[in-house]
């Protein structure tokens, strides 16, 4: 990307952000799904900073166990500390680790997996995995690793006295403990920096129409998967997501207070919005009468600024769009992934090795197609919004 890199540097000129790096990623035949998501995560500044902190903390450990987390931290450090401002980096170690950890992301998964989530690379006609599946896998794997490391660290230190001496039994009890709990302290679930950035809470409310008792059940999420309709918007999709559903006939709700099946109303609301709101548009739908998946090229407007109104708390939560993973292709049998990223008030287009600066107005060309049949095959697939807070030290895209 020598010429392309020089072109990007020339286009930004004196406005090239100090200390920032814009690198494309080499494609190993069918890894655009991975490259597009990695670019977005790198320019998710709070996530990047935590990952680089992790790298600095662990880089001097002798013979550290290699994991997806260490591979990702090494990759981000390689970019951020590169002497050049632009270029191409091969995330080979990271991709190899991904393929080793999960067969879904190997070069050619089993036929059953192909049938379930198959998308083929429009350039080389080989299988390319789903970017949303990869994002979910990666975030959950990072959480598992961080939790295990935290648990191991606590197990190694929680029984040591503060003065660093050996832990000797006290009062005739083993390890100085007098009960079955860990020092009598209730252990709360660990909230990692992945949770702090991406996790939100949904509440599922069910109201019995006989006694009007409301039953609420909370669940956490890293992203919201939204059904889409033609010529709609993210706001309308979110309203449909939280719309009230009536449970009757065979779907009646068992009310604990009434001790019987009753008609009820059910709705899902956002109880706690996340700092980084990830919205997945369900563009691949299984059509029963066709017996296969079809890509929905519907036009879905996603604004640069989004307000969440139908929430339990923080009703005025406002978000700013900073990245989009785009699926390129007319159907689920072939495709490619690219990403759009806002960095330092500039929008950039990442297509594997290639990086270009684009105008903000170009983002709307990825809303989708207003007609069923269109030559436009580039559609927004995963949207990334950052919560705007008045006391934030920085905002993604504004650095």
Tab-separated table of C-alpha atoms in Angstrom:
chain	number	residue	atom	x	y	z
A	1	UNK	CA	0.000	0.000	0.000
A	2	UNK	CA	2.958	2.308	-0.590
A	3	UNK	CA	1.250	4.488	-3.211
A	4	UNK	CA	-2.138	4.297	-1.489
A	5	UNK	CA	-0.553	5.141	1.872
A	6	UNK	CA	1.223	8.146	0.392
A	7	UNK	CA	-2.049	9.240	-1.202
A	8	UNK	CA	-3.824	9.070	2.167
A	9	UNK	CA	-1.065	11.032	3.893
A	10	UNK	CA	-1.165	13.618	1.112
A	11	UNK	CA	-4.967	13.899	1.342
A	12	UNK	CA	-4.819	14.558	5.099
A	13	UNK	CA	-1.726	16.724	4.871
A	14	UNK	CA	-1.260	18.900	7.955
A	15	UNK	CA	-4.528	17.453	9.307
A	16	UNK	CA	-3.027	13.976	9.767
A	17	UNK	CA	-3.772	13.232	13.456
A	18	UNK	CA	-0.682	13.285	15.636
A	19	UNK	CA	0.189	9.818	16.916
A	20	UNK	CA	-2.540	8.071	14.868
A	21	UNK	CA	-1.923	5.190	12.475
A	22	UNK	CA	-4.007	4.097	9.478
A	23	UNK	CA	-3.029	0.598	8.336
A	24	UNK	CA	-4.782	-1.828	6.046
A	25	UNK	CA	-4.862	-5.551	6.826
A	26	UNK	CA	-3.654	-8.286	4.515
A	27	UNK	CA	-6.368	-10.692	3.368
A	28	UNK	CA	-5.393	-14.361	3.635
A	29	UNK	CA	-7.907	-15.469	1.009
A	30	UNK	CA	-11.144	-15.141	2.972
A	31	UNK	CA	-10.520	-13.026	6.058
A	32	UNK	CA	-12.357	-9.801	5.172
A	33	UNK	CA	-14.921	-10.640	7.899
A	34	UNK	CA	-12.087	-10.482	10.435
A	35	UNK	CA	-10.310	-7.443	8.955
A	36	UNK	CA	-13.444	-5.293	8.913
A	37	UNK	CA	-14.259	-6.009	12.565
A	38	UNK	CA	-10.652	-5.521	13.711
A	39	UNK	CA	-10.528	-2.075	12.086
A	40	UNK	CA	-13.688	-1.024	13.918
A	41	UNK	CA	-12.392	-2.298	17.271
A	42	UNK	CA	-9.057	-0.543	16.786
A	43	UNK	CA	-10.829	2.784	16.304
A	44	UNK	CA	-13.097	2.151	19.274
A	45	UNK	CA	-10.755	4.301	21.362
A	46	UNK	CA	-11.784	3.191	24.912
A	47	UNK	CA	-11.441	-0.450	23.862
A	48	UNK	CA	-8.081	0.187	22.181
A	49	UNK	CA	-6.697	2.000	25.220
A	50	UNK	CA	-7.672	-0.827	27.585
A	51	UNK	CA	-6.130	-3.391	25.264
A	52	UNK	CA	-2.882	-1.428	25.014
A	53	UNK	CA	-2.822	-1.109	28.819
A	54	UNK	CA	-3.158	-4.896	28.979
A	55	UNK	CA	-0.262	-5.231	26.513
A	56	UNK	CA	2.020	-2.951	28.571
A	57	UNK	CA	1.156	-4.819	31.752
A	58	UNK	CA	1.897	-8.255	30.312
A	59	UNK	CA	4.599	-7.714	27.664
A	60	UNK	CA	7.478	-8.509	30.017
A	61	UNK	CA	6.003	-11.738	31.366
A	62	UNK	CA	8.254	-14.683	30.635
A	63	UNK	CA	6.671	-17.311	28.401
A	64	UNK	CA	3.117	-15.925	28.600
A	65	UNK	CA	0.419	-18.297	27.449
A	66	UNK	CA	-0.696	-17.255	23.972
A	67	UNK	CA	-4.405	-16.500	23.689
A	68	UNK	CA	-6.725	-14.511	21.467
A	69	UNK	CA	-6.337	-11.664	23.933
A	70	UNK	CA	-2.524	-11.615	23.789
A	71	UNK	CA	-2.571	-11.949	19.984
A	72	UNK	CA	-5.020	-9.059	19.651
A	73	UNK	CA	-3.062	-6.910	22.112
A	74	UNK	CA	0.169	-7.603	20.200
A	75	UNK	CA	-1.528	-6.646	16.915
A	76	UNK	CA	-2.896	-3.364	18.277
A	77	UNK	CA	0.493	-2.531	19.816
A	78	UNK	CA	2.214	-3.264	16.507
A	79	UNK	CA	-0.071	-0.735	14.788
A	80	UNK	CA	0.015	1.984	17.433
A	81	UNK	CA	3.814	1.902	17.819
A	82	UNK	CA	4.635	1.593	14.109
A	83	UNK	CA	7.220	4.071	12.822
A	84	UNK	CA	5.155	4.693	9.694
A	85	UNK	CA	1.802	6.464	9.650
A	86	UNK	CA	0.243	4.252	6.976
A	87	UNK	CA	0.873	0.868	5.404
A	88	UNK	CA	-0.280	-2.752	5.484
A	89	UNK	CA	-0.019	-5.191	8.376
A	90	UNK	CA	-0.564	-8.950	8.216
A	91	UNK	CA	-2.595	-10.120	11.246
A	92	UNK	CA	-1.385	-13.668	10.613
A	93	UNK	CA	-0.850	-14.760	14.236
A	94	UNK	CA	-4.254	-13.501	15.279
A	95	UNK	CA	-6.078	-15.176	12.382
A	96	UNK	CA	-4.258	-18.450	12.994
A	97	UNK	CA	-5.329	-18.332	16.646
A	98	UNK	CA	-8.949	-17.615	15.691
A	99	UNK	CA	-9.012	-20.587	13.335
A	100	UNK	CA	-7.432	-22.807	15.945
A	101	UNK	CA	-9.968	-21.804	18.597
A	102	UNK	CA	-13.133	-22.056	16.484
A	103	UNK	CA	-13.839	-24.288	13.500
A	104	UNK	CA	-16.444	-21.803	12.207
A	105	UNK	CA	-13.592	-19.563	11.119
A	106	UNK	CA	-11.368	-22.094	9.441
A	107	UNK	CA	-10.786	-22.014	5.702
A	108	UNK	CA	-13.551	-24.486	4.862
A	109	UNK	CA	-16.018	-25.416	7.643
A	110	UNK	CA	-18.243	-28.502	7.448
A	111	UNK	CA	-21.112	-28.487	4.948
A	112	UNK	CA	-23.693	-28.108	7.723
A	113	UNK	CA	-22.059	-24.850	8.825
A	114	UNK	CA	-21.853	-23.638	5.232
A	115	UNK	CA	-25.583	-24.215	4.821
A	116	UNK	CA	-26.331	-22.385	8.077
A	117	UNK	CA	-24.272	-19.231	7.604
A	118	UNK	CA	-22.627	-19.488	4.201
A	119	UNK	CA	-21.466	-16.352	2.475
A	120	UNK	CA	-18.966	-16.586	-0.368
A	121	UNK	CA	-16.232	-14.132	-1.229
A	122	UNK	CA	-17.211	-12.215	-4.352
A	123	UNK	CA	-13.568	-11.972	-5.399
A	124	UNK	CA	-12.437	-15.572	-5.189
A	125	UNK	CA	-15.692	-17.556	-4.822
A	126	UNK	CA	-14.538	-19.134	-1.576
A	127	UNK	CA	-16.397	-19.312	1.696
A	128	UNK	CA	-16.176	-16.234	3.922
A	129	UNK	CA	-17.534	-16.264	7.444
A	130	UNK	CA	-20.062	-13.924	8.987
A	131	UNK	CA	-18.690	-10.718	10.550
A	132	UNK	CA	-21.409	-10.583	13.212
A	133	UNK	CA	-20.720	-14.150	14.311
A	134	UNK	CA	-17.027	-13.297	14.517
A	135	UNK	CA	-17.622	-10.151	16.603
A	136	UNK	CA	-19.769	-12.075	19.100
A	137	UNK	CA	-17.224	-14.880	19.327
A	138	UNK	CA	-14.311	-12.485	19.838
A	139	UNK	CA	-15.912	-10.347	22.570
A	140	UNK	CA	-17.097	-13.397	24.504
A	141	UNK	CA	-13.690	-15.056	24.224
A	142	UNK	CA	-11.972	-11.920	25.528
A	143	UNK	CA	-14.374	-11.854	28.487
A	144	UNK	CA	-13.691	-15.524	29.282
A	145	UNK	CA	-9.933	-14.977	29.194
A	146	UNK	CA	-10.058	-11.859	31.388
A	147	UNK	CA	-12.321	-13.592	33.905
A	148	UNK	CA	-10.039	-16.634	34.099
A	149	UNK	CA	-6.958	-14.461	34.530
A	150	UNK	CA	-8.641	-12.431	37.265
A	151	UNK	CA	-9.808	-15.571	39.042
A	152	UNK	CA	-6.332	-17.110	38.850
A	153	UNK	CA	-4.756	-13.937	40.228
A	154	UNK	CA	-7.202	-13.848	43.138
A	155	UNK	CA	-6.676	-17.516	43.925
A	156	UNK	CA	-2.979	-16.864	44.136
A	157	UNK	CA	-3.194	-13.849	46.452
A	158	UNK	CA	-6.419	-13.901	48.457
A	159	UNK	CA	-4.953	-16.147	51.173
A	160	UNK	CA	-1.719	-14.183	51.557
A	161	UNK	CA	-1.418	-11.821	54.580
A	162	UNK	CA	-0.771	-8.184	53.738
A	163	UNK	CA	2.786	-8.393	55.129
A	164	UNK	CA	3.655	-11.039	52.529
A	165	UNK	CA	4.463	-13.787	55.075
A	166	UNK	CA	3.344	-17.343	54.560
A	167	UNK	CA	-0.305	-18.048	55.243
A	168	UNK	CA	-0.312	-20.154	58.428
A	169	UNK	CA	-3.436	-21.753	59.947
A	170	UNK	CA	-4.996	-19.679	62.712
A	171	UNK	CA	-7.290	-20.640	65.593
A	172	UNK	CA	-6.909	-24.305	64.711
A	173	UNK	CA	-8.701	-23.859	61.375
A	174	UNK	CA	-7.301	-24.702	57.969
A	175	UNK	CA	-6.016	-21.634	56.070
A	176	UNK	CA	-7.304	-19.421	58.886
A	177	UNK	CA	-10.889	-19.634	57.662
A	178	UNK	CA	-13.773	-20.046	60.090
A	179	UNK	CA	-16.588	-20.568	57.575
A	180	UNK	CA	-17.291	-21.860	54.121
A	181	UNK	CA	-17.261	-18.449	52.457
A	182	UNK	CA	-14.167	-16.630	51.196
A	183	UNK	CA	-13.464	-14.483	54.270
A	184	UNK	CA	-17.204	-14.064	54.632
A	185	UNK	CA	-17.305	-11.791	51.568
A	186	UNK	CA	-19.919	-12.245	48.855
A	187	UNK	CA	-18.212	-12.379	45.458
A	188	UNK	CA	-19.844	-10.225	42.789
A	189	UNK	CA	-19.571	-11.206	39.106
A	190	UNK	CA	-16.491	-9.698	37.513
A	191	UNK	CA	-17.096	-6.707	35.252
A	192	UNK	CA	-14.247	-6.621	32.738
A	193	UNK	CA	-13.345	-3.655	30.551
A	194	UNK	CA	-15.130	-5.447	27.709
A	195	UNK	CA	-18.321	-5.302	29.785
A	196	UNK	CA	-17.680	-1.662	30.683
A	197	UNK	CA	-17.534	-0.739	27.006
A	198	UNK	CA	-20.091	-2.985	25.327
A	199	UNK	CA	-22.507	-4.474	27.856
A	200	UNK	CA	-26.055	-3.199	28.260
A	201	UNK	CA	-29.055	-4.598	30.119
A	202	UNK	CA	-32.457	-5.469	28.664
A	203	UNK	CA	-35.549	-6.027	30.761
A	204	UNK	CA	-38.301	-8.349	29.582
A	205	UNK	CA	-41.609	-7.201	31.081
A	206	UNK	CA	-44.734	-9.382	31.083
A	207	UNK	CA	-48.010	-7.940	32.390
A	208	UNK	CA	-50.871	-10.260	33.344
A	209	UNK	CA	-54.083	-8.808	31.900
A	210	UNK	CA	-56.170	-10.278	34.739
A	211	UNK	CA	-54.353	-9.125	37.888
A	212	UNK	CA	-52.060	-6.573	36.142
A	213	UNK	CA	-49.002	-7.956	37.917
A	214	UNK	CA	-45.806	-7.147	36.007
A	215	UNK	CA	-43.035	-9.744	35.927
A	216	UNK	CA	-39.617	-8.436	34.887
A	217	UNK	CA	-36.559	-10.441	33.886
A	218	UNK	CA	-33.212	-8.813	33.082
A	219	UNK	CA	-30.641	-10.036	30.593
A	220	UNK	CA	-27.339	-8.608	29.380
A	221	UNK	CA	-26.318	-7.984	25.781
A	222	UNK	CA	-23.259	-6.967	23.761
A	223	UNK	CA	-25.278	-6.069	20.662
A	224	UNK	CA	-28.891	-5.674	19.558
A	225	UNK	CA	-30.043	-7.724	16.552
A	226	UNK	CA	-32.901	-5.873	14.851
A	227	UNK	CA	-35.423	-7.070	12.296
A	228	UNK	CA	-35.565	-4.670	9.360
A	229	UNK	CA	-38.248	-3.464	6.953
A	230	UNK	CA	-38.090	-1.694	3.602
A	231	UNK	CA	-37.618	2.095	3.723
A	232	UNK	CA	-37.306	2.226	7.481
A	233	UNK	CA	-34.865	3.687	10.003
A	234	UNK	CA	-32.910	2.553	13.049
A	235	UNK	CA	-35.376	4.491	15.205
A	236	UNK	CA	-38.366	2.591	13.801
A	237	UNK	CA	-36.493	-0.727	14.096
A	238	UNK	CA	-35.809	0.013	17.775
A	239	UNK	CA	-39.476	0.884	18.326
A	240	UNK	CA	-40.514	-2.433	16.771
A	241	UNK	CA	-37.955	-4.203	18.964
A	242	UNK	CA	-39.634	-2.723	22.055
A	243	UNK	CA	-43.220	-2.993	20.825
A	244	UNK	CA	-45.873	-4.680	22.968
A	245	UNK	CA	-46.868	-8.241	22.070
A	246	UNK	CA	-50.097	-9.861	23.269
A	247	UNK	CA	-49.849	-13.435	24.564
A	248	UNK	CA	-53.118	-15.324	24.104
A	249	UNK	CA	-54.610	-18.577	22.841
A	250	UNK	CA	-51.825	-21.201	22.901
A	251	UNK	CA	-49.258	-18.597	23.959
A	252	UNK	CA	-50.880	-17.599	27.262
A	253	UNK	CA	-48.605	-16.645	30.149
A	254	UNK	CA	-48.559	-18.578	33.443
A	255	UNK	CA	-49.135	-15.957	36.124
A	256	UNK	CA	-47.686	-16.900	39.533
A	257	UNK	CA	-50.175	-14.670	41.316
A	258	UNK	CA	-53.218	-16.057	39.506
A	259	UNK	CA	-51.718	-19.576	39.535
A	260	UNK	CA	-53.056	-20.167	36.028
A	261	UNK	CA	-52.539	-19.393	32.362
A	262	UNK	CA	-53.662	-15.882	31.510
A	263	UNK	CA	-53.604	-13.479	28.609
A	264	UNK	CA	-50.713	-11.075	28.980
A	265	UNK	CA	-48.763	-8.310	27.313
A	266	UNK	CA	-45.044	-8.637	26.766
A	267	UNK	CA	-42.394	-6.107	25.777
A	268	UNK	CA	-38.620	-5.748	25.757
A	269	UNK	CA	-36.990	-2.502	26.856
A	270	UNK	CA	-33.451	-1.286	27.295
A	271	UNK	CA	-32.885	-0.974	31.023
A	272	UNK	CA	-29.269	0.161	30.908
A	273	UNK	CA	-27.803	1.412	27.619
A	274	UNK	CA	-24.176	0.437	26.975
A	275	UNK	CA	-21.350	2.899	26.411
A	276	UNK	CA	-20.769	1.405	22.949
A	277	UNK	CA	-24.078	0.483	21.299
A	278	UNK	CA	-23.651	-2.207	18.640
A	279	UNK	CA	-26.627	-2.704	16.328
A	280	UNK	CA	-26.775	-5.732	14.036
A	281	UNK	CA	-29.212	-5.440	11.127
A	282	UNK	CA	-30.692	-8.854	10.309
A	283	UNK	CA	-30.082	-8.728	6.573
A	284	UNK	CA	-29.950	-12.505	6.087
A	285	UNK	CA	-33.353	-14.160	6.391
A	286	UNK	CA	-34.369	-17.760	5.827
A	287	UNK	CA	-37.251	-17.929	3.324
A	288	UNK	CA	-39.216	-21.127	3.960
A	289	UNK	CA	-40.927	-21.363	0.577
A	290	UNK	CA	-37.541	-20.925	-1.135
A	291	UNK	CA	-35.763	-23.265	1.258
A	292	UNK	CA	-32.739	-20.966	1.505
A	293	UNK	CA	-31.382	-17.721	2.929
A	294	UNK	CA	-31.943	-14.422	1.166
A	295	UNK	CA	-30.211	-11.114	1.648
A	296	UNK	CA	-32.531	-8.212	2.466
A	297	UNK	CA	-31.164	-5.159	0.694
A	298	UNK	CA	-33.780	-2.938	2.364
A	299	UNK	CA	-33.021	0.743	2.784
A	300	UNK	CA	-32.547	1.328	6.521
A	301	UNK	CA	-31.467	4.838	7.465
A	302	UNK	CA	-28.915	4.968	10.263
A	303	UNK	CA	-28.324	8.537	11.510
A	304	UNK	CA	-24.990	9.999	12.556
A	305	UNK	CA	-26.636	10.903	15.866
A	306	UNK	CA	-29.113	8.572	17.567
A	307	UNK	CA	-31.325	9.142	20.587
A	308	UNK	CA	-32.669	6.200	22.599
A	309	UNK	CA	-36.117	7.117	23.885
A	310	UNK	CA	-37.736	3.808	24.821
A	311	UNK	CA	-35.495	2.925	27.759
A	312	UNK	CA	-36.160	2.267	31.447
A	313	UNK	CA	-33.276	4.449	32.583
A	314	UNK	CA	-31.375	7.306	30.921
A	315	UNK	CA	-34.288	8.090	28.609
A	316	UNK	CA	-32.250	10.837	26.966
A	317	UNK	CA	-29.267	8.651	26.039
A	318	UNK	CA	-27.680	10.048	22.901
A	319	UNK	CA	-25.186	8.292	20.649
A	320	UNK	CA	-22.816	9.230	17.845
A	321	UNK	CA	-22.072	6.864	14.940
A	322	UNK	CA	-18.365	6.098	14.627
A	323	UNK	CA	-18.169	2.896	12.551
A	324	UNK	CA	-20.077	0.650	10.151
A	325	UNK	CA	-19.290	-2.868	8.948
A	326	UNK	CA	-20.653	-3.119	5.411
A	327	UNK	CA	-21.640	-6.291	3.576
A	328	UNK	CA	-20.989	-6.169	-0.163
A	329	UNK	CA	-22.903	-8.621	-2.342
A	330	UNK	CA	-26.338	-9.278	-3.800
A	331	UNK	CA	-27.094	-12.426	-1.839
A	332	UNK	CA	-26.019	-14.801	0.914
A	333	UNK	CA	-24.100	-17.054	-1.486
A	334	UNK	CA	-21.309	-14.564	-2.098
A	335	UNK	CA	-20.031	-11.425	-0.489
A	336	UNK	CA	-17.305	-9.291	1.000
A	337	UNK	CA	-16.885	-7.061	4.057
A	338	UNK	CA	-15.492	-3.544	4.318
A	339	UNK	CA	-15.698	-0.999	7.116
A	340	UNK	CA	-16.265	2.740	7.521
A	341	UNK	CA	-14.620	4.406	10.491
A	342	UNK	CA	-14.719	7.923	11.892
A	343	UNK	CA	-11.367	8.991	13.302
A	344	UNK	CA	-10.452	12.521	14.374
A	345	UNK	CA	-13.455	13.983	12.547
A	346	UNK	CA	-12.501	12.199	9.316
A	347	UNK	CA	-14.326	9.246	7.761
A	348	UNK	CA	-12.126	6.456	6.414
A	349	UNK	CA	-12.933	3.497	4.154
A	350	UNK	CA	-11.118	0.233	4.959
A	351	UNK	CA	-11.122	-2.561	2.373
A	352	UNK	CA	-8.521	-5.119	3.493
A	353	UNK	CA	-5.156	-3.625	2.384
A	354	UNK	CA	-6.663	-0.409	1.056
A	355	UNK	CA	-7.448	2.665	3.161
A	356	UNK	CA	-9.051	5.803	1.738
A	357	UNK	CA	-10.484	9.005	3.136
A	358	UNK	CA	-14.157	9.581	2.237
A	359	UNK	CA	-16.636	12.396	2.700
A	360	UNK	CA	-19.140	12.089	5.545
A	361	UNK	CA	-21.999	12.287	3.049
A	362	UNK	CA	-20.796	8.987	1.525
A	363	UNK	CA	-22.006	7.129	4.615
A	364	UNK	CA	-25.627	7.403	3.464
A	365	UNK	CA	-24.837	5.441	0.294
A	366	UNK	CA	-24.697	2.349	2.550
A	367	UNK	CA	-28.265	2.691	3.878
A	368	UNK	CA	-29.533	0.095	1.400
A	369	UNK	CA	-31.731	-0.038	-1.673
A	370	UNK	CA	-35.138	1.608	-1.933
A	371	UNK	CA	-36.154	-0.862	-4.663
A	372	UNK	CA	-36.056	-4.641	-4.450
A	373	UNK	CA	-33.799	-4.906	-7.476
A	374	UNK	CA	-30.884	-2.505	-7.495
A	375	UNK	CA	-27.303	-2.424	-8.695
A	376	UNK	CA	-26.243	-1.195	-5.254
A	377	UNK	CA	-25.042	-4.190	-3.228
A	378	UNK	CA	-23.189	-2.363	-0.428
A	379	UNK	CA	-25.318	-2.292	2.714
A	380	UNK	CA	-24.724	-1.349	6.336
A	381	UNK	CA	-24.677	-4.545	8.404
A	382	UNK	CA	-23.252	-3.774	11.878
A	383	UNK	CA	-23.446	-0.251	13.313
A	384	UNK	CA	-21.305	1.093	16.157
A	385	UNK	CA	-22.471	4.063	18.225
A	386	UNK	CA	-20.698	5.725	21.140
A	387	UNK	CA	-22.692	7.197	24.006
A	388	UNK	CA	-22.294	10.951	24.262
A	389	UNK	CA	-21.632	12.012	27.851
A	390	UNK	CA	-21.169	15.562	29.035
A	391	UNK	CA	-18.266	14.684	31.320
A	392	UNK	CA	-16.409	12.424	28.904
A	393	UNK	CA	-12.719	13.125	28.517
A	394	UNK	CA	-12.919	12.271	24.829
A	395	UNK	CA	-15.340	11.152	22.158
A	396	UNK	CA	-14.656	8.529	19.530
A	397	UNK	CA	-13.904	10.208	16.204
A	398	UNK	CA	-13.109	13.561	17.840
A	399	UNK	CA	-9.592	12.738	19.011
